[in-house]
Every structure is written in C-alpha cells, then in structure tokens.
Coordinates of C-alpha atoms and ligand atoms in Angstrom, one line a residue:
M21 CA 86.3 83.6 133.2
T22 CA 84.7 84.0 129.9
G23 CA 87.4 85.7 127.9
S24 CA 87.0 88.0 125.0
D25 CA 84.9 85.8 122.9
G26 CA 83.0 84.1 125.6
P27 CA 79.2 84.2 125.8
H28 CA 77.9 87.3 124.2
R29 CA 76.0 89.5 126.5
E30 CA 75.1 93.0 126.5
P31 CA 77.9 95.0 128.2
G32 CA 75.5 96.2 130.9
S33 CA 75.1 92.6 132.1
D34 CA 78.2 92.9 134.2
F35 CA 76.4 95.4 136.4
R36 CA 74.1 93.3 138.5
P37 CA 72.0 94.5 141.3
A38 CA 71.7 92.1 144.2
G39 CA 68.5 90.3 145.3
P40 CA 66.1 87.7 144.0
A41 CA 64.2 90.1 141.8
S42 CA 67.5 91.0 140.1
D43 CA 68.4 87.3 139.8
R44 CA 65.1 86.7 138.0
A45 CA 65.8 89.7 135.8
R46 CA 69.3 88.4 135.1
E47 CA 68.0 85.0 134.1
E48 CA 65.5 86.7 131.7
E49 CA 68.3 88.7 130.3
E50 CA 70.4 85.7 129.8
R51 CA 67.6 83.9 128.1
A52 CA 67.1 86.9 125.8
V53 CA 70.7 86.9 124.9
E54 CA 70.7 83.1 124.2
Q55 CA 67.6 83.7 121.9
A56 CA 69.4 86.5 120.1
L57 CA 72.4 84.3 119.7
A58 CA 70.3 81.4 118.4
L59 CA 68.9 83.9 115.8
V60 CA 72.3 84.8 114.5
G61 CA 73.6 81.2 114.6
G62 CA 75.8 81.8 117.6
S63 CA 76.1 79.9 120.9
D64 CA 77.2 80.2 124.4
R65 CA 80.7 79.2 123.7
T66 CA 81.6 78.6 127.3
G67 CA 78.7 76.3 127.7
G68 CA 77.6 78.1 130.8
P69 CA 75.8 81.2 131.9
G70 CA 77.4 84.5 132.5
G71 CA 78.6 87.2 130.3
R72 CA 81.7 89.3 130.2
P73 CA 83.0 88.8 133.7
S74 CA 83.4 91.6 136.1
R75 CA 87.0 92.0 137.2
S76 CA 86.0 90.5 140.5
Q77 CA 84.9 87.3 138.7
D78 CA 88.0 87.3 136.7
T79 CA 90.2 87.6 139.7
Q80 CA 88.3 84.9 141.6
G81 CA 88.3 82.7 138.5
L82 CA 92.0 83.0 138.2
Q83 CA 92.8 81.9 141.7
G84 CA 92.4 78.3 140.8
P85 CA 94.5 76.3 138.3
Q86 CA 91.4 75.3 136.4
A87 CA 90.7 78.9 135.3
P88 CA 91.6 79.3 131.7
R89 CA 93.5 82.4 130.9
D90 CA 93.1 82.6 127.2
P91 CA 89.6 83.2 126.0
Q92 CA 90.2 80.7 123.2
D93 CA 91.3 78.0 125.6
H94 CA 87.9 77.2 126.7
Q95 CA 85.8 77.8 123.6
G96 CA 86.5 74.4 122.1
P97 CA 85.4 73.4 118.6
R98 CA 81.9 73.1 119.8
G99 CA 81.6 76.9 120.0
H100 CA 82.2 77.2 116.3
Q101 CA 78.8 76.6 114.9
G102 CA 77.4 77.6 111.6
S103 CA 79.2 77.3 108.3
R104 CA 82.7 77.7 109.5
D105 CA 85.1 74.9 109.8
P106 CA 85.2 74.2 113.5
H107 CA 88.8 73.1 113.4
D108 CA 90.1 75.9 111.3
P109 CA 92.5 77.8 113.5
R110 CA 93.0 80.6 111.0
D111 CA 90.4 82.9 112.3
E112 CA 88.8 83.4 115.6
N113 CA 85.6 85.1 114.7
P114 CA 83.6 85.8 117.8
N115 CA 80.3 85.0 116.2
P116 CA 79.3 83.3 113.0
G117 CA 77.2 85.4 110.8
P118 CA 76.0 88.9 110.4
S119 CA 72.9 89.6 112.4
N120 CA 69.7 91.4 112.6
A121 CA 69.4 90.2 116.1
P122 CA 67.6 92.6 118.3
H123 CA 69.7 94.5 120.8
T124 CA 68.5 93.3 124.1
R125 CA 68.7 96.1 126.6
R126 CA 70.3 95.0 129.8
S127 CA 70.0 96.0 133.4
G128 CA 73.3 97.9 133.1
D129 CA 71.8 100.0 130.4
S130 CA 70.3 102.3 132.9
A131 CA 73.6 103.0 134.6
P132 CA 74.3 106.7 135.0
Y133 CA 75.7 108.0 131.8
N134 CA 76.5 111.3 130.3
D135 CA 77.2 111.2 126.6
R136 CA 79.0 114.4 126.2
D137 CA 80.5 113.3 122.8
N138 CA 77.2 112.3 121.3
A139 CA 79.0 109.2 120.2
P140 CA 77.2 107.4 117.4
H141 CA 75.6 104.0 117.7
D142 CA 76.1 103.1 121.3
D143 CA 73.9 104.8 123.7
R144 CA 74.7 102.3 126.4
T145 CA 78.1 103.6 127.1
T146 CA 79.4 104.8 130.4
A147 CA 82.6 106.8 130.4
A148 CA 85.2 105.3 132.7
N149 CA 85.7 108.6 134.4
A150 CA 82.1 108.7 135.5
S151 CA 82.7 108.7 139.3
A152 CA 81.4 105.9 141.5
P153 CA 78.6 107.4 143.5
G154 CA 80.0 109.4 146.4
S155 CA 83.5 108.3 145.9
G156 CA 84.8 111.3 143.9
Q157 CA 87.0 108.7 142.2
P158 CA 86.6 106.9 139.0
P159 CA 85.2 103.4 139.4
H160 CA 87.7 100.6 139.2
P161 CA 85.7 97.9 137.6
G162 CA 85.4 94.6 139.4
R163 CA 88.8 94.6 141.1
P164 CA 88.6 93.8 144.8
S165 CA 88.7 96.8 146.9
P166 CA 91.1 96.8 149.9
G167 CA 88.3 95.4 152.0
G168 CA 88.0 92.4 149.6
T169 CA 84.7 93.3 148.0
A170 CA 84.5 94.0 144.3
K171 CA 83.1 97.1 142.7
P172 CA 80.7 96.6 139.8
T173 CA 82.0 96.7 136.3
P174 CA 80.6 99.6 134.4
T175 CA 79.6 99.2 130.8
P176 CA 82.6 99.8 128.6
P177 CA 82.3 102.7 126.1
S178 CA 81.6 101.9 122.5
W179 CA 84.6 101.9 120.2
E180 CA 83.5 105.2 118.7
R181 CA 83.2 106.8 122.1
A182 CA 86.5 105.5 123.3
R183 CA 88.2 107.0 120.2
A184 CA 86.4 110.3 120.8
I185 CA 87.6 110.4 124.4
A186 CA 91.2 109.7 123.4
A187 CA 91.0 112.3 120.7
R188 CA 89.6 114.9 123.0
A189 CA 92.3 114.1 125.6
G190 CA 95.0 114.6 123.0
R191 CA 93.6 117.9 121.8
G192 CA 93.2 119.1 125.4
G193 CA 96.5 120.7 126.2
P194 CA 98.2 123.8 124.8
T195 CA 100.2 123.1 121.7
A196 CA 103.8 124.1 122.0
T197 CA 105.7 125.4 119.0
I198 CA 109.4 124.8 118.2
R199 CA 111.4 125.9 115.2
L200 CA 113.3 123.0 113.5
P201 CA 115.7 123.3 110.6
L202 CA 114.4 121.8 107.4
D203 CA 116.5 118.7 107.7
R204 CA 114.9 117.8 111.1
A205 CA 111.3 118.9 110.4
L206 CA 110.2 115.9 108.3
G207 CA 107.1 114.1 109.8
H208 CA 106.3 116.9 112.2
V209 CA 103.1 118.9 112.1
L210 CA 103.2 122.6 111.2
A211 CA 102.2 124.7 114.2
E212 CA 101.5 127.7 112.0
A213 CA 100.4 128.2 108.5
L214 CA 103.3 128.6 106.0
G215 CA 103.1 132.0 104.3
A216 CA 105.4 132.5 101.3
L217 CA 108.4 134.6 102.2
T218 CA 108.9 135.6 98.5
D219 CA 107.1 135.7 95.2
L220 CA 107.4 132.3 93.4
P221 CA 109.0 132.5 90.9
S222 CA 110.8 135.5 92.3
F223 CA 111.6 136.9 88.8
D224 CA 110.3 136.3 85.3
T225 CA 111.9 133.0 84.3
S226 CA 112.5 131.2 81.1
A227 CA 110.8 127.8 81.1
M228 CA 112.9 126.5 78.2
D229 CA 116.3 126.5 76.6
G230 CA 116.0 128.7 73.5
W231 CA 115.8 132.3 72.6
A232 CA 114.3 135.3 74.3
V233 CA 112.8 137.5 71.6
A234 CA 111.4 141.0 71.5
G235 CA 108.7 142.2 69.0
P236 CA 107.8 140.4 65.8
G237 CA 110.4 138.3 64.0
P238 CA 112.7 137.6 62.3
W239 CA 115.1 138.7 64.9
A240 CA 118.7 139.8 64.8
F241 CA 120.5 137.6 67.3
E242 CA 123.4 137.7 69.6
T243 CA 125.8 134.8 69.6
G244 CA 127.4 133.0 72.6
A245 CA 126.0 131.3 75.7
G246 CA 123.6 134.1 76.3
L247 CA 121.6 134.3 79.5
L248 CA 122.1 131.5 82.1
A249 CA 120.3 130.5 85.3
G250 CA 121.7 132.1 88.4
R251 CA 123.0 135.3 86.8
G252 CA 121.9 138.8 87.6
A253 CA 119.5 141.0 85.7
A254 CA 120.1 141.4 82.0
A255 CA 119.7 144.6 80.0
A256 CA 116.3 145.2 78.3
L257 CA 115.9 143.4 75.0
A258 CA 115.5 145.8 72.0
D259 CA 112.6 145.2 69.6
G260 CA 113.6 142.9 66.7
T261 CA 116.4 141.2 68.6
A262 CA 116.9 137.8 70.2
V263 CA 119.3 136.4 72.8
P264 CA 120.1 132.8 73.7
I265 CA 118.5 131.9 77.1
A266 CA 118.7 128.8 79.3
T267 CA 115.9 127.3 81.4
G268 CA 115.7 129.1 84.7
A269 CA 117.5 132.3 83.5
R270 CA 116.0 135.7 84.2
V271 CA 114.1 136.9 81.2
P272 CA 115.3 140.3 80.2
P273 CA 112.9 143.3 80.4
D274 CA 110.8 143.9 77.3
T275 CA 110.9 140.2 76.2
T276 CA 107.8 139.1 74.2
A277 CA 108.3 135.4 74.3
V278 CA 110.8 132.5 74.6
I279 CA 111.2 130.3 71.5
R280 CA 112.4 126.8 72.3
S281 CA 115.6 126.0 70.5
E282 CA 113.9 123.2 68.5
H283 CA 111.3 125.6 67.3
A284 CA 113.8 128.1 66.0
H285 CA 115.8 128.3 62.7
V286 CA 119.1 130.2 62.8
D287 CA 120.1 131.7 59.4
V288 CA 123.7 132.2 60.2
A289 CA 124.4 133.7 56.7
R290 CA 121.9 136.5 57.2
G291 CA 122.3 136.7 61.0
L292 CA 118.6 136.3 61.5
L293 CA 116.5 134.0 63.8
H294 CA 113.2 132.6 62.4
A295 CA 110.4 131.0 64.4
R296 CA 109.2 127.7 62.9
R297 CA 105.8 128.1 64.6
S298 CA 103.6 131.0 65.4
V299 CA 104.8 132.9 68.5
V300 CA 102.3 133.7 71.3
T301 CA 103.1 136.5 73.6
G302 CA 104.4 135.3 76.9
Q303 CA 105.0 131.7 75.7
D304 CA 107.5 129.7 77.8
I305 CA 107.9 132.5 80.3
R306 CA 107.0 131.9 83.9
P307 CA 106.0 135.3 85.2
R308 CA 107.1 136.4 88.6
G309 CA 104.5 135.4 91.3
Q310 CA 102.9 132.8 89.0
E311 CA 102.8 130.2 91.9
C312 CA 102.4 132.6 94.8
R313 CA 102.9 136.2 96.0
S314 CA 104.9 137.0 99.0
G315 CA 102.7 136.5 102.2
E316 CA 100.3 134.2 100.5
Q317 CA 99.4 131.0 102.5
L318 CA 101.0 128.0 101.0
V319 CA 99.9 125.3 103.5
P320 CA 97.7 125.5 106.6
A321 CA 98.7 124.8 110.2
G322 CA 98.2 121.1 111.0
T323 CA 99.9 119.9 107.8
V324 CA 102.2 117.0 108.1
V325 CA 105.7 118.0 106.9
T326 CA 106.2 115.7 104.0
P327 CA 109.2 115.7 101.6
A328 CA 107.1 117.8 99.3
V329 CA 106.3 120.3 102.0
L330 CA 110.0 120.6 102.8
G331 CA 110.7 121.3 99.1
L332 CA 108.0 124.0 98.9
A333 CA 109.1 125.6 102.2
A334 CA 112.7 125.8 100.9
A335 CA 111.6 127.3 97.6
A336 CA 109.5 129.8 99.5
G337 CA 112.5 131.0 101.5
Y338 CA 112.3 128.9 104.8
D339 CA 115.4 127.7 106.6
A340 CA 113.4 126.4 109.6
L341 CA 109.8 125.5 110.2
P342 CA 107.5 126.2 113.1
V343 CA 106.3 122.7 114.2
V344 CA 104.6 121.0 117.1
P345 CA 107.2 118.9 119.0
R346 CA 106.7 115.2 118.6
P347 CA 104.9 113.7 121.6
R348 CA 107.4 111.7 123.6
V349 CA 106.4 108.1 124.2
D350 CA 107.9 105.6 126.6
V351 CA 107.1 101.9 125.8
L352 CA 107.0 99.5 128.7
V353 CA 106.7 95.8 127.8
L354 CA 105.4 93.7 130.7
G355 CA 105.6 90.0 131.1
D356 CA 107.9 87.5 132.7
E357 CA 107.3 85.1 129.9
L358 CA 108.9 87.1 127.2
L359 CA 112.1 86.4 125.4
N360 CA 114.1 89.0 123.4
A361 CA 115.8 86.5 121.1
G362 CA 115.8 82.9 119.9
L363 CA 113.1 80.4 119.8
P364 CA 110.3 79.9 122.3
H365 CA 111.1 77.3 124.9
D366 CA 109.9 76.1 128.3
G367 CA 106.7 78.2 128.2
L368 CA 108.6 81.3 127.3
I369 CA 107.6 83.2 124.1
R370 CA 109.1 85.9 121.9
D371 CA 108.2 89.5 122.7
A372 CA 106.2 90.4 119.5
L373 CA 105.2 93.9 120.7
G374 CA 108.6 95.5 121.6
P375 CA 109.9 95.3 118.0
M376 CA 106.5 96.4 116.6
L377 CA 105.5 99.3 118.8
G378 CA 108.5 101.6 118.4
P379 CA 108.3 101.8 114.6
W380 CA 104.5 101.9 114.7
L381 CA 104.4 104.8 117.2
R382 CA 107.1 106.7 115.2
A383 CA 104.9 106.2 112.1
L384 CA 102.1 107.9 114.2
G385 CA 104.4 110.9 114.8
A386 CA 105.8 110.0 118.2
E387 CA 109.4 110.2 119.5
V388 CA 109.8 106.9 121.1
S389 CA 112.0 105.6 123.9
G390 CA 112.2 102.0 124.6
P391 CA 110.9 99.4 124.5
R392 CA 111.8 98.8 128.1
R393 CA 111.1 95.3 129.3
L394 CA 109.9 95.2 132.8
G395 CA 108.6 91.7 133.6
D396 CA 105.6 91.3 135.9
D397 CA 106.7 93.4 138.8
A398 CA 104.4 95.9 140.3
G399 CA 107.2 97.8 142.0
D400 CA 109.2 98.1 138.7
L401 CA 106.1 99.3 136.9
H402 CA 105.3 101.9 139.7
S403 CA 108.8 103.3 139.5
A404 CA 108.8 103.3 135.7
L405 CA 105.6 105.3 135.7
T406 CA 106.6 107.8 138.3
S407 CA 110.0 108.4 136.7
S408 CA 108.8 108.9 133.2
D409 CA 109.0 112.3 131.6
A410 CA 107.1 111.3 128.5
D411 CA 103.9 112.7 127.3
L412 CA 102.5 109.2 126.9
I413 CA 103.4 105.9 128.4
V414 CA 102.4 102.8 126.4
T415 CA 102.3 99.6 128.4
T416 CA 101.7 96.1 127.0
G417 CA 100.2 93.3 128.9
G418 CA 99.0 93.2 132.4
T419 CA 95.7 95.0 131.7
A420 CA 93.4 92.1 132.7
A421 CA 92.7 90.8 136.2
G422 CA 95.1 87.9 136.5
P423 CA 97.4 87.3 139.4
V424 CA 100.3 89.2 137.8
D425 CA 98.3 91.8 135.9
H426 CA 99.6 94.9 137.7
V427 CA 98.5 97.8 135.5
H428 CA 95.2 98.5 137.3
P429 CA 96.5 98.2 140.8
V430 CA 99.5 100.4 140.1
L431 CA 97.3 103.0 138.5
D432 CA 95.0 102.8 141.6
A433 CA 98.0 103.3 143.8
L434 CA 99.1 106.3 141.8
G435 CA 95.6 107.9 141.9
A436 CA 95.5 108.0 138.2
E437 CA 92.3 109.0 136.4
L438 CA 90.9 106.3 134.2
L439 CA 89.5 108.0 131.1
V440 CA 88.7 104.7 129.4
D441 CA 88.7 101.4 131.2
G442 CA 87.9 98.7 128.7
V443 CA 86.2 99.3 125.3
A444 CA 83.4 97.4 123.5
V445 CA 85.8 96.2 120.8
R446 CA 87.2 92.8 119.8
P447 CA 90.0 92.1 120.0
G448 CA 91.4 94.3 122.6
H449 CA 88.5 95.0 125.0
P450 CA 90.7 95.3 128.1
M451 CA 92.6 98.3 126.7
L452 CA 92.6 101.4 128.8
L453 CA 93.5 105.1 128.8
A454 CA 94.5 106.9 132.0
R455 CA 96.1 110.2 133.0
L456 CA 98.6 109.7 135.8
A457 CA 98.1 113.2 137.2
P458 CA 96.3 116.3 136.1
D459 CA 99.4 117.6 134.3
G460 CA 101.1 114.2 134.1
P461 CA 101.6 111.8 131.3
Y462 CA 98.8 109.8 129.7
L463 CA 99.0 106.0 129.8
V464 CA 97.6 103.7 127.2
G465 CA 97.5 100.2 128.5
L466 CA 97.5 97.7 125.6
P467 CA 96.4 94.2 126.2
G468 CA 99.1 91.6 125.8
N469 CA 97.6 89.6 123.0
P470 CA 99.4 91.0 120.0
L471 CA 96.4 91.8 117.7
A472 CA 94.6 93.1 120.7
A473 CA 97.5 95.4 121.3
V474 CA 97.3 96.7 117.7
S475 CA 93.6 97.3 118.3
G476 CA 94.4 99.3 121.4
L477 CA 97.1 101.2 119.5
L478 CA 94.7 102.3 116.8
T479 CA 91.7 102.8 119.1
L480 CA 93.3 104.9 121.8
A481 CA 97.0 105.7 121.1
E482 CA 96.4 106.9 117.5
P483 CA 93.8 109.5 118.2
L484 CA 95.5 110.6 121.4
L485 CA 98.8 111.1 119.5
A486 CA 97.2 112.8 116.7
G487 CA 95.9 115.4 119.1
L488 CA 99.2 115.7 121.0
A489 CA 101.1 116.1 117.7
G490 CA 98.7 118.8 116.5
R491 CA 97.3 116.7 113.6
P492 CA 93.7 117.5 112.6
A493 CA 91.4 114.5 112.8
Q494 CA 91.2 112.6 109.5
D495 CA 87.8 112.2 108.0
P496 CA 86.9 108.6 108.3
Y497 CA 86.5 106.8 105.0
R498 CA 84.6 103.7 104.0
A499 CA 85.2 101.0 101.6
L500 CA 83.1 98.2 100.1
V501 CA 83.8 94.9 101.8
H502 CA 83.7 91.9 99.4
A503 CA 82.7 89.2 101.9
E504 CA 80.4 88.6 104.7
V505 CA 82.2 89.6 107.9
H506 CA 81.1 88.0 111.1
G507 CA 80.4 90.3 113.9
H508 CA 80.3 90.3 117.6
P509 CA 76.7 90.7 118.9
H510 CA 77.3 93.9 120.8
D511 CA 80.9 95.0 120.3
T512 CA 82.7 96.4 117.3
R513 CA 85.3 94.2 115.6
L514 CA 88.5 95.3 114.0
V515 CA 89.4 93.0 111.2
P516 CA 92.6 93.1 109.1
V517 CA 91.8 93.8 105.4
V518 CA 93.6 94.4 102.2
H519 CA 92.5 96.7 99.4
R520 CA 91.9 95.1 96.1
P521 CA 91.2 96.8 92.8
G522 CA 87.9 96.1 91.1
R523 CA 88.1 93.7 88.2
A524 CA 85.9 93.5 85.1
G525 CA 84.0 96.7 85.9
G526 CA 83.7 95.7 89.6
R527 CA 84.4 98.3 92.3
D528 CA 87.5 98.6 94.4
H529 CA 87.0 96.9 97.7
V530 CA 88.6 95.4 100.7
A531 CA 89.0 91.8 101.5
P532 CA 89.1 90.5 105.0
L533 CA 92.1 88.5 106.0
R534 CA 92.3 85.3 107.9
Y535 CA 94.5 84.7 110.9
N536 CA 92.8 87.5 112.7
G537 CA 92.6 86.0 116.2
P538 CA 93.6 88.2 119.1
A539 CA 96.9 86.4 119.6
M540 CA 97.8 86.4 115.9
L541 CA 99.8 88.8 113.8
R542 CA 99.7 86.9 110.5
G543 CA 96.6 88.7 109.2
I544 CA 97.7 92.2 110.2
A545 CA 101.1 91.6 108.7
A546 CA 99.5 91.1 105.3
A547 CA 97.0 93.9 105.7
D548 CA 96.9 97.5 104.7
G549 CA 93.9 98.5 106.9
L550 CA 91.6 97.4 109.6
A551 CA 87.8 97.2 108.8
V552 CA 85.6 98.5 111.6
V553 CA 82.9 95.9 111.7
P554 CA 79.8 97.0 113.6
P555 CA 78.1 94.7 116.1
G556 CA 76.2 92.0 114.3
G557 CA 78.6 91.9 111.3
V558 CA 78.1 92.9 107.7
R559 CA 77.0 91.2 104.6
S560 CA 79.1 91.2 101.5
G561 CA 78.8 94.4 99.5
T562 CA 78.4 96.6 102.6
E563 CA 80.6 99.7 103.1
V564 CA 82.6 99.7 106.3
E565 CA 84.9 102.3 107.9
I566 CA 88.5 101.6 107.3
L567 CA 91.5 102.5 109.5
D568 CA 94.5 102.8 107.4
L569 CA 97.8 101.4 108.6
P570 CA 100.4 104.1 108.8
W571 CA 102.4 102.7 106.0
A572 CA 99.4 102.3 103.7
P573 CA 99.7 104.5 100.6
A574 CA 96.8 106.7 101.4
T575 CA 98.4 107.9 104.6
P576 CA 100.8 110.9 104.8
W577 CA 104.3 109.7 104.9
T578 CA 106.2 110.3 108.1
E579 CA 109.8 110.0 109.1
G580 CA 110.7 106.8 110.9
C581 CA 108.0 104.8 109.2
F582 CA 110.2 101.8 108.9
T583 CA 113.1 102.8 111.0
Ligands
LIG7 N1 89.2 86.2 133.2 C1 89.5 86.8 132.0 N2 90.7 86.7 131.5 C2 91.0 87.3 130.4 C3 90.1 88.1 129.8 C4 88.8 88.3 130.3 O1 87.9 89.0 129.8 N3 88.6 87.6 131.5 N4 90.4 88.8 128.6 C5 91.4 88.2 127.8 C6 91.8 89.1 126.8 S1 90.6 89.3 125.6 C7 93.0 89.6 126.7 S2 93.5 90.6 125.4 C8 94.0 89.4 127.7 C9 94.6 90.7 128.2 O2 95.5 90.4 129.1 P1 96.7 91.3 129.6 O3 96.7 92.6 129.0 O4 96.7 91.2 131.1 O5 97.9 90.5 129.0 P2 98.7 89.3 129.5 O6 97.9 88.5 130.4 O7 100.0 89.9 130.1 O8 99.0 88.6 128.2 C10 98.0 88.1 127.4 C11 98.6 87.1 126.3 O9 99.5 87.8 125.5 C12 100.8 87.3 125.6 N5 101.7 88.5 125.5 C13 101.8 89.4 126.4 N6 102.8 90.3 126.0 C14 103.2 89.9 124.9 C15 104.2 90.3 124.0 N7 104.9 91.4 124.3 N8 104.5 89.6 122.9 C16 103.8 88.5 122.6 N9 102.8 88.0 123.4 C17 102.6 88.7 124.5 C18 100.9 86.6 126.9 O10 101.9 85.7 126.9 C19 99.5 86.1 127.0 O11 99.4 84.9 126.2 O12 93.4 88.8 128.9 C20 92.6 87.7 128.6 N10 92.3 87.2 129.9
MOO8 O1 90.4 89.3 122.4 MO1 91.4 90.1 123.7 O2 90.2 91.2 123.5 O3 92.6 89.2 122.9 O4 91.9 91.5 123.3

C-alpha cells in the first residue's frame, strides 16, 4: 500500500490499461511524476514505484503481515526532505514546499467523464456514479469482484466537485415544512419568508420617559403617573397641554413631541411645563409602522432561526414558525479497537469520533441519534443500515480496503449508489457518499483517522446537510495566509488554521496550525477554520478559501452547538 501520503501521482494513474505499451507509458508517467516531485523538493516516500493504490492493490497488500496500514507507518524520516525537521512529529505535510510543478497528465485522464457541475480546477475528475461500461452499476473501485478480479479504480473527484455533488444531493429532494413553537424553532431553517403579522410598532409609542406635549410651550400639565406602557388609548391632547408619559406608552392623538424628563422644567407654582431645549416636531415618538408594515417581509426563507430571529418573530406576532425539519442523522462508529472510557491499553484506543460527531452534526443543523458503536462486523453494519429511518447515516472507519473494512462490501450488497467514492483531498481521501436506495437514506462514510473524518464531515456531510436542512449555500470566503503552506502535488489539502488580527497596520490573516496529521486532533482543536490549500501549496501572503468551523464567530449560531 502507499497510504494517503505515499508517492504522489496523478489520480488517473490508478487506471492502468494492460499490455507492454501501457507498461511503457506507465513507466514514463512515473518518471514524469518523479521529475515533478524533484522540482518541488518532494520524494517518493515509499521508496518504490506506484501511486495511490487501487483497492485491489490495497486488498492484496493487506493480506500479508508486512503490509503497513497507516500511511505514515512506512514513510520514515527519509521521506521528509527539504527544510522541515524530519523528526518533527507535529505535522504530516504530504509534500514539502509550494509548487509550480507541471501537472503531468496521466493515462487515467482520458477516462470517461461528464463534468455536469463544471467544477473548477480539476478537469480530471470522474464522478463515482459514472457507470462501469455495460454494467449499469457504479464502479466499485479496485475491490475484488466475486470472481476475484479487481475493477479499475476511477479517478476520484476533485474536492470542489465532491462538495458540489454532495450539495446537489442535499438539495435534490422536496423540502418539507413543519410549524414549530418559538421555543423549539431555534437553529432550524425557515421554510417560508416571514411576513410581519402587524405594524411595528403597532401604535405611536413614546421612546422616552417624560412629557407628551401638544402645540408650542409652555404647557399646562397634568399631575400624576400619566400614561403608562400597556394601557389602552388615551384621549387626544389639547393644544398647550402636557401629560406625563412613560417609555413604551401609547402617545395620545394630536401629540406634537415627547420631551424627556431631564430636558423639561416643571414650574409647580405657575403650573407650567417649560422645555430646556428647542422642541422638534415628532421627537422621541416612534411612529406606528416605523420598523415595518403588516405583510412586509422581515426575513427570507432559508434564514437560520437565531435568537434574534426568534425575538423579531415574536415581536411581529408569531407563536410558531414554518421551518424545515432537521435532517435526522444516525452515527455508526465502526472498529473493534475502540474503547468508550479509560486509557488506551493492549492495542485498544479511545473512540475520538463518537464524542465529536454528535455535537458537530448538531451544530450543522442535524438531529442526531447515536453514536452507536458497532465494531467491525459486516452483519451488524448491514442490519444497522437497513433498519435506519434516518435521512443520513454517518459511519466512521472501515472505508478503506483492509480485511475488516466493511463499508464498501456492505454498500455493494445493498445495491447502494455510490455518488462519491474517494475524493482528491488530504486528509480523508477514502471518504464516500452513497444513497442506499433511490428514496432511501444517504450515507457518508468517514475515514477512521480522526482528522480525515473531520475532512469528510466538512467535505461531504456539511454541504449535504445544508441542502437537506434547507440552508442556502454560503458564499465561500478567502483569507490571507501568513505562512507558506505545503501542498499535495495533485490533491487539495485541508489544514487547520486560526484567524489572527493584523498588527501594526498588517492585514487580518490566518495562521496554519501544527499537529495537522490525519490521525491528530490537536491542530483542529485549536483551530477556528480549515484552509483549503490547492494542489502544489501556497506561498505566504496568498489568499485561500476558508471553511469555518461551526462554532467560529462568523457562523450563524445554532442550537446544540455545544450540547
Ligand atoms: N492500503 C491502503 N491503506 C490505507 C489507505 C490507502 O490508501 N491504502 N489509506 C489510509 C487512509 S489515508 C485512511 S484515512 C484510512 C481509512 O481507513 P478506514 O476508514 O478503513 O478506517 P480504519 O481502518 O477503520 O481506521 C483508520 C485509523 O483510524 C483509527 N480509528 C478508527 N476509528 C476511530 C475512532 N472512532 N476514534 C479514533 N481513532 C479511530 C483506527 O484505529 C486506525 O488507526 O486507511 C488508511 N489505509
Ligand atoms: O490521510 Mo487519510 O486520507 O488519513 O485520510
């Protein structure tokens, strides 16, 4: 196996025609890749030929005990060339140095491909649902067929295309509408625009505690508490008179202005009220309909119900809101090696994904059940998938081609449609998106390595859930990155970053964080975003796309963010 950060080859290199001519072509391609790697200061970190393995290679490779499972296991310090400390375990950059290396086109580039999304950047992509010729079924890359032969691995879609496929899948179905009382609507998405059910304010209102006056002063005044908030309509105010009025009280008809108590002088002896300042007609009166007229649109459909939206809706007369039901998500955690509590021991490790995914998915607007821990049992996985009534099932682990990686075989057995089968992104390239049946739930298969799972969550689950929850797509935003960020030669990298304010006239920027290896969570735990680093990497001072983490300040607040 080569693992995720193994020798960097064009994705198409997995698709190899048979025969001596193609062997020669392959050798040439491999040389070209080596040359490109030399240009960018990279190396073949496995020390041997071969690119991203097909699943058949993976499977065969894993039969023997010598086959390393973790891509980092076999890189060795020798693979870390260039300026980086070869023994620094804190980051696991797939390739040292940004690159102007030419994109070498590979044999797989000519694979049949229909880019219906016009995805940017990667014109080498092949959608996973492009059927194998004549099969009528999606290809199942590289896993042995029942007859024992392996099907070729198609080129994985680019990161952008994979996200576009997930977003389109989420937007695909009809959007249901439910009415939820205000106290249960937080974090949902409005299914309809909110029109005001009343004028706001619904009557002319005093903005201050003071005096309502009519005509020019001085004014004869009434004594006592005067007009209070919450009382019915008062009688019209006669010219030359004033009445005490409280903030929020209805302003009597024919009132010229409200004078704040601190701007008024009461001459008790003469029974007259004087203004200490000039009085402008209408001052400190909020006229009826100042904020909106009845029927006017307050917020559009697709708005996330925030605490502020709840307040506005209540003010405008709503007791319940028309919202899109939260997508229901089942979380299935696979892996016999996982512990729910205590310290790692005897080769067993703590499940890092179960505790993380529920809250994260809730922050993305989902209603989550689980995590359910299944171990590595194909039968259990099969029955969990067939018995789920969720809109989306998220699995963790088991996406690769190891001996106990059951996700693909079980999806095969169920006749599921693979919409995305692997993505040209690091970490997380084995992630997948499937639909179990035409009207059945979606399944996002997250790789088991924890940061790879985060990558899958944000690449596939987030856009899918946005669509299912009725959220409009967010405009991507870019930020300046204040460091050179190493890139993968042909895949996108997602790198944890933290926003930093510009100092001494400098611009706000993001700083990449260390401990960003696929099995590490230390970087992402300190991050407030993920930088989308294009193939080849970026130099310091470049703008890169940023994916916000759902608890980052720029993101709409949703219920359950930290529950
Ligand atoms: N021959 C190849 N092997 C692998 C490749 C490859 O290209 N060729 N890719 C590697 C990459 S990259 C990833 S990512 C993983 C994905 O594997 P799986 O999705 O099948 O995940 P597992 O094998 O079950 O686990 C991988 C790793 O993560 C640990 N893990 C799993 N679940 C959890 C959890 N809930 N909490 C914490 N850690 C977890 C698990 O113990 C393994 O160490 O495949 C590589 N192999
Ligand atoms: O690097 Mo793997 O891609 O850990 O996901």
